């Protein structure tokens, strides 16, 4: 069957082309080549900035090979006299950058050279997308022998732009329903390595990624890391672990293979589960007097019991529900599947099916799922009774396809569990919404109608999208045409469900505003851009604010207008987390995404020593789950109920696009089940771990127990340990090394930079939007979890953080201070041998200045080689000493945990304000001293002190004459020897230059 997929190319325009006709102009046309097909545009005569607006459609013969194809757009100049064409430049696009129509925007690509001696300049504007709209026919390809086109006749008539084609559902959709989900490869975010239409291709691509993660067919060697002595308490440091991974145990850095072959899920310990799939029942007996039956199934293994939902008056119910029981906790040898009838007083027994656990089959993927069978129900005595139940029972691992959606015994109470609550306990993969910056340029308003005739209205524009509200400055309208020309920035999320509302308001009095008109713009109609090209402005008619109904609101329009420029900026990366811990740095527009550089694999093994977060039957317990965040993909493990040492053993995978990113893993206590605690139904944080990708060596498995450290109002506390296995596999070493030469953020952050205040405000809005979207999932990822993982409060004031940052700064400059101290010892001849050697080295460098830079770089090379022996042996983790959290004052902690705005009493706030004034006063003094020294430098030649300036000018003249006749090497040697002279030739009083400089005036006299 032939594929309906087509590649659409909209040729928009070109700009600033190279003149080629000898008359300072060019007659340009464009040839497109893709997958053996060749199309050609019309010729634009004598135009260096041509505009085409033509569309072409290529057949995609093999969708599975799309990412390996290229689209070439060659720009030529047409010479009518010689019927020849001369090269003006080209653009080459790779298949990995092709996106659906809904994501496509016009991009202006710089023209590239064809050879070393080509002369090329200018840009070509293209819009490239993939569509499967069957109504679109492909363009007619050009024959190979066809002559060059001219302005009158063209060989390929471009097709008229049609209505927006449908996006490709299989090739570029986030819908993963057609793909088999395994434990090792959970759904990935939508990127250039998309899943292809057929299930066969999807499985092939999964296997390809699995092979791509491992450089060799066999399991990679796990290299152990040993940490050096830490300055913080040993209980807060990383610990080496020796878990069973992939069928082998880690002992002394070596993998001792087990008898069974190694598993492909090589970053987790294999766990055995008993899976029971309850499919349906038929021909069930009636139990009530009325002849009805309300059936449900109870699956029991020892003290663990899982229950399906019940159906009202249904003798042939269908459940298709899976139960998973951990083999580690089983204390029985028989599985009982009981059919019951729901009743008001006591549920009636219908029938039972029993299984011997020692005789169940074992299934290991990629084996096909076990086919369910019909089992005849038995009564309590073991005799056959009426009714049949379709079941499938097997032993499997967490690699089983049924694992993610199954009800888990370790995620439920041993006494009883309900199917309604199991949805809150399952593991889940979330994809955060794609965020855009919405730029609203409010230019002007015309023909406003004032609400009162006896005053000049004070007008401003109120712009709102969702809960985000911004206002322009207030302008007094002496005429009814007002000018603002202000840029307002918002955050919008796909799908665009909200409208942009602009309201023109008149400030009548204090706290009283009257609406003069409004404009409602659907975000779906707003133009997208991926660069800084100019968006055309539009006039919008203002609607009256008061209307009886919707029809009247549409009909009653008056002449007032609002001039706007609105666009969705896709060239920025929308910061939705702290800039220090960013997990993704790509721009919003998918066309600008680069190739991935590797794969990050995370195995969440277990947690130990978890601090009790609640009480149950008089003892402390916790219902914990883990959340991992990297890029747009969030993952949540299943909740382990009533366990202070839970075992998760779940593995997840992400694609990495930049090594300067951070993986964050958090542990939380699930408070959605049971009675409301002291903190309501808020999931409480237990701790989190950050792992920076750039600190991981390629192909090495890091297995450590990370302490979960949390700062409480009472001080820092260890809440337990989280055991993780992490591996970063590089798929392209050259791409990764090239990343280090690229800017950290997309180029729009440097072409049209945003202010710090704007970035902080937009980041807060982005976190709010992501939290709102993820909280609508099932199970919901709650707002407090998203905010904690995104470090939403990291920008707030904290005396502890201020001290920590000050000591970090001092640590950075400690090297310079050490060099200064060493040089002072050299100058004062503390070690005569060292001082003499420094004199000799100084003379050599002065005589041969070309050796200075090589010596410096050689010295740094030797330092780097020497430090390699003492390189870190483990990923960096939170350090209580660096964080200044060990000896922090309780009042400083109370201030850090205070709400914003404050909720403390007036006396306490006054004391903290006075303390802050004291600290700020010292900083103010230091800043003033630095400014004073700079002003004294300016006073040397400003004649503010005429005598001092006269002396300095005369000194400069004498120095210039002497330096003209004296070789530089002599001057440098004399100056160096004078600086390093023996202490017997030094005076205790300051030198003449210092005395002269300190006497210069500064502007402190002018300060009030």
mmCIF file of N, CA, C and O in Angstrom, residues 106 157 162 191 200 232 254 328 358 364 421 487 498 549 636-637 684 730 751 774 788 791 905 912 933 1006:
data_model
loop_
_atom_site.group_PDB
_atom_site.id
_atom_site.type_symbol
_atom_site.label_atom_id
_atom_site.label_comp_id
_atom_site.label_asym_id
_atom_site.label_seq_id
_atom_site.Cartn_x
_atom_site.Cartn_y
_atom_site.Cartn_z
ATOM 1 N N UNK A 106 7.628 29.648 9.397
ATOM 2 C CA UNK A 106 8.559 30.120 8.370
ATOM 3 C C UNK A 106 9.901 30.431 9.010
ATOM 4 O O UNK A 106 9.980 31.180 9.984
ATOM 5 N N UNK A 157 4.337 24.010 -12.714
ATOM 6 C CA UNK A 157 3.438 25.026 -12.190
ATOM 7 C C UNK A 157 3.225 24.786 -10.700
ATOM 8 O O UNK A 157 2.715 23.747 -10.315
ATOM 9 N N UNK A 162 -3.113 25.271 -0.228
ATOM 10 C CA UNK A 162 -4.405 24.741 0.156
ATOM 11 C C UNK A 162 -4.649 24.988 1.628
ATOM 12 O O UNK A 162 -3.815 25.508 2.346
ATOM 13 N N UNK A 191 10.198 14.003 19.453
ATOM 14 C CA UNK A 191 11.361 14.672 18.928
ATOM 15 C C UNK A 191 11.654 14.144 17.551
ATOM 16 O O UNK A 191 10.825 13.516 16.910
ATOM 17 N N UNK A 200 5.482 -2.956 13.539
ATOM 18 C CA UNK A 200 6.750 -3.638 13.242
ATOM 19 C C UNK A 200 7.899 -2.647 13.245
ATOM 20 O O UNK A 200 8.943 -2.879 13.849
ATOM 21 N N UNK A 232 31.896 17.083 54.967
ATOM 22 C CA UNK A 232 30.664 17.040 55.730
ATOM 23 C C UNK A 232 30.577 15.707 56.476
ATOM 24 O O UNK A 232 31.394 14.810 56.250
ATOM 25 N N UNK A 254 33.517 -5.362 39.777
ATOM 26 C CA UNK A 254 33.387 -6.381 38.735
ATOM 27 C C UNK A 254 32.010 -7.012 38.816
ATOM 28 O O UNK A 254 31.423 -7.146 39.889
ATOM 29 N N UNK A 328 8.242 -11.626 46.961
ATOM 30 C CA UNK A 328 9.024 -11.471 48.197
ATOM 31 C C UNK A 328 8.137 -11.481 49.434
ATOM 32 O O UNK A 328 8.587 -11.839 50.525
ATOM 33 N N UNK A 358 3.151 -23.206 42.850
ATOM 34 C CA UNK A 358 4.345 -23.913 42.383
ATOM 35 C C UNK A 358 4.191 -24.472 40.973
ATOM 36 O O UNK A 358 5.158 -24.977 40.402
ATOM 37 N N UNK A 364 8.696 -14.432 30.223
ATOM 38 C CA UNK A 364 9.731 -13.392 30.130
ATOM 39 C C UNK A 364 9.603 -12.731 28.767
ATOM 40 O O UNK A 364 9.652 -13.414 27.750
ATOM 41 N N UNK A 421 -8.857 3.243 44.373
ATOM 42 C CA UNK A 421 -7.648 3.869 44.908
ATOM 43 C C UNK A 421 -6.401 3.444 44.163
ATOM 44 O O UNK A 421 -5.364 4.116 44.254
ATOM 45 N N UNK A 487 5.948 46.310 24.886
ATOM 46 C CA UNK A 487 6.009 44.857 24.711
ATOM 47 C C UNK A 487 5.646 44.177 26.028
ATOM 48 O O UNK A 487 6.261 44.472 27.063
ATOM 49 N N UNK A 498 -6.854 28.718 25.913
ATOM 50 C CA UNK A 498 -7.283 30.000 26.449
ATOM 51 C C UNK A 498 -7.203 31.075 25.384
ATOM 52 O O UNK A 498 -6.524 30.922 24.362
ATOM 53 N N UNK A 549 -26.538 39.791 25.065
ATOM 54 C CA UNK A 549 -26.213 38.420 24.734
ATOM 55 C C UNK A 549 -25.052 38.400 23.760
ATOM 56 O O UNK A 549 -24.523 39.437 23.368
ATOM 57 N N UNK A 636 6.853 8.926 37.244
ATOM 58 C CA UNK A 636 6.456 8.683 38.638
ATOM 59 C C UNK A 636 6.412 7.183 38.861
ATOM 60 O O UNK A 636 5.776 6.455 38.103
ATOM 61 N N UNK A 637 7.086 6.728 39.899
ATOM 62 C CA UNK A 637 7.069 5.300 40.222
ATOM 63 C C UNK A 637 5.765 4.949 40.934
ATOM 64 O O UNK A 637 4.990 5.829 41.320
ATOM 65 N N UNK A 684 3.956 15.123 51.035
ATOM 66 C CA UNK A 684 5.091 15.697 51.739
ATOM 67 C C UNK A 684 6.404 15.280 51.079
ATOM 68 O O UNK A 684 6.571 14.134 50.663
ATOM 69 N N UNK A 730 26.802 7.768 25.236
ATOM 70 C CA UNK A 730 26.977 8.768 24.177
ATOM 71 C C UNK A 730 26.794 8.102 22.824
ATOM 72 O O UNK A 730 27.473 7.115 22.502
ATOM 73 N N UNK A 751 20.003 37.574 20.687
ATOM 74 C CA UNK A 751 19.612 38.587 19.703
ATOM 75 C C UNK A 751 18.626 39.577 20.315
ATOM 76 O O UNK A 751 18.775 40.790 20.174
ATOM 77 N N UNK A 774 -0.091 19.106 34.809
ATOM 78 C CA UNK A 774 0.255 17.780 35.330
ATOM 79 C C UNK A 774 -0.688 17.349 36.453
ATOM 80 O O UNK A 774 -0.886 16.153 36.676
ATOM 81 N N UNK A 788 8.357 21.713 44.076
ATOM 82 C CA UNK A 788 9.569 21.265 44.769
ATOM 83 C C UNK A 788 10.613 20.762 43.773
ATOM 84 O O UNK A 788 11.810 21.047 43.918
ATOM 85 N N UNK A 791 12.245 23.770 41.980
ATOM 86 C CA UNK A 791 12.916 24.776 42.823
ATOM 87 C C UNK A 791 12.289 26.152 42.628
ATOM 88 O O UNK A 791 12.958 27.131 42.305
ATOM 89 N N UNK A 905 5.045 38.119 63.167
ATOM 90 C CA UNK A 905 4.631 39.290 63.905
ATOM 91 C C UNK A 905 5.481 40.519 63.600
ATOM 92 O O UNK A 905 6.575 40.435 63.041
ATOM 93 N N UNK A 912 14.305 41.430 62.025
ATOM 94 C CA UNK A 912 14.942 40.917 60.804
ATOM 95 C C UNK A 912 15.256 42.045 59.829
ATOM 96 O O UNK A 912 16.274 42.010 59.133
ATOM 97 N N UNK A 933 38.031 54.301 44.919
ATOM 98 C CA UNK A 933 39.297 54.031 44.226
ATOM 99 C C UNK A 933 39.182 54.348 42.734
ATOM 100 O O UNK A 933 40.124 54.887 42.125
ATOM 101 N N UNK A 1006 30.712 65.028 47.665
ATOM 102 C CA UNK A 1006 29.445 65.464 47.077
ATOM 103 C C UNK A 1006 28.269 64.629 47.544
ATOM 104 O O UNK A 1006 27.127 64.899 47.138
#
